[in-house]
Amino acid sequence: MQKVSRFTVFYFFLFFTTILPFLPEFIPFLPRQISGFNLTGYAWILMLMVSLISLPGIGRATFYVWPWIPWLLYLIIYILIDFSFLGLQLTLQYLLPIVVGVVASSFEYSEQKLRWLAKWLIRTCSIAIIGFIAGLITYGNDYIGNATTPMLLTILASLVASVWFYSRNKKFLIFFILLFLVPSISVTRMGILAMASVFIFHFANRRLRDKLIYSSFGLIALLIVFNSQSFQEKTFYSGRGTISDLSIDYYNNSNLRTNARITWKRVLTPGLKAAPVWGNGPRADNAFLTKITKTRGGEAHNDYLSVRFNYGYVGLILLLLGFFGSFISISKIYWRKIEDYSLKVIASSSLTLFIAFLLFMYSDNILKYTVFFPNYFFAILGIVYSMNLTQGLVLDLDE
């Protein structure tokens, strides 16, 4: 019997842990919660276990981890000083994607492996879309997939857009448009903006003339979605609003529907002022919101706000420095002359996904939704670092 490779096992669980939360939409008797924990919780814990088990066996790790060391040390030291079960859970959620990136960077990537990954990413996204549609029909806007599915699809959208800009093969442009329709139809506002930003600012689109042309197309698409009745009714209490109403300071706009984000911001403000530098401790936001709401708590729906509350400005700065350092390191790889077509596609996609990641952080808890976006993001970074070292085989994605 043929031995299953570490590569296959690792990436099988990367995809499976994304599919797992959608399985109740396909298996009627499968509960969405087991022993009080969502399947999403079991999914990220399973991926953490697989990643940690994979670490001792890696022969080489090319992931440029240095920008993340201060953030990692800060998280570990903080949880040792201020320990709680929920705090430990949050710490592990924040650590997981970086571990995924390190493991991913330890593999060598051939044409066959990259095709296998592309095939399974498309399959995973297809399953997510079907489960997403079923969940919306059953649960409406309360379905968790309403927020997480566009995050996952943005990963694929960035790769598809990259192939389009390099190949000009129209089927990839159509593919991107179909992906963009998912958050547009469900009116997932940040998903719409993030996916449109992927197209408008994609690093694979290098020529200035093309940037202007396709940026115009992207902006027109955004305007069409913005002026649609479904978007207007979901976004504004009055049922009508303008672009100027979507300011960065949306907390002070009484006409803007933010799904309780304004309430969470106001509730957390005293805690933010009480401990601005070091924060209130890992997962202190959950404990604080539990006292206020008299329920199991809530989420800030803004990772910048949540990190500030828990870890202070020090923590937020260290987190952003990690992103900045990785962006610079990937940029150095991308902007030199690369002969490998697949490396150009993946490197340009990874740079573009930094934009999407930072956007999603502004309106949601994407740092905690590890199995839907962060794990893939860091795995892609790991692939770029590995391929940069080996300059592997050319992947002809146009076939």
Coordinates of N, CA, C and O in Angstrom, one line a residue, residues 64 322-335 351 354 385:
Y64 N 9.5 33.2 6.7 CA 10.2 34.3 7.3 C 9.4 34.7 8.5 O 8.6 35.6 8.5
G322 N 4.0 42.6 12.3 CA 4.1 41.3 11.7 C 3.6 41.3 10.3 O 4.3 40.8 9.4
F323 N 2.4 41.9 10.1 CA 1.9 42.0 8.7 C 2.9 42.8 7.8 O 3.1 42.4 6.7
F324 N 3.3 43.9 8.3 CA 4.2 44.8 7.6 C 5.5 44.1 7.2 O 5.9 44.1 6.0
G325 N 6.1 43.4 8.1 CA 7.3 42.6 7.8 C 7.2 41.6 6.8 O 8.0 41.4 5.9
S326 N 6.0 40.8 6.9 CA 5.8 39.8 5.9 C 5.5 40.4 4.5 O 5.9 39.9 3.5
F327 N 4.8 41.5 4.5 CA 4.5 42.2 3.2 C 5.8 42.6 2.5 O 5.9 42.4 1.3
I328 N 6.7 43.2 3.3 CA 8.0 43.6 2.7 C 8.8 42.4 2.2 O 9.3 42.5 1.1
S329 N 8.8 41.3 3.0 CA 9.6 40.2 2.6 C 9.0 39.5 1.3 O 9.8 39.1 0.4
I330 N 7.7 39.4 1.2 CA 7.1 38.9 0.0 C 7.2 39.9 -1.2 O 7.5 39.4 -2.3
S331 N 7.2 41.2 -0.9 CA 7.4 42.2 -2.0 C 8.8 42.0 -2.6 O 8.9 42.2 -3.8
K332 N 9.8 41.8 -1.8 CA 11.1 41.6 -2.3 C 11.2 40.4 -3.2 O 12.0 40.5 -4.2
I333 N 10.5 39.4 -2.9 CA 10.5 38.2 -3.8 C 9.8 38.6 -5.1 O 10.2 38.2 -6.2
Y334 N 8.6 39.2 -5.0 CA 7.8 39.5 -6.1 C 8.4 40.5 -7.1 O 8.3 40.3 -8.3
W335 N 9.0 41.5 -6.6 CA 9.4 42.6 -7.5 C 10.7 42.4 -8.2 O 11.1 43.2 -9.0
L351 N 0.3 39.1 -1.9 CA 0.4 40.5 -1.6 C -0.9 41.2 -1.6 O -1.2 42.0 -0.8
F354 N -3.1 40.7 1.5 CA -2.9 41.6 2.7 C -3.9 42.6 2.8 O -4.4 43.0 3.9
Y385 N 7.5 31.4 0.1 CA 8.8 31.3 0.6 C 9.5 30.0 0.1 O 10.7 30.0 -0.2

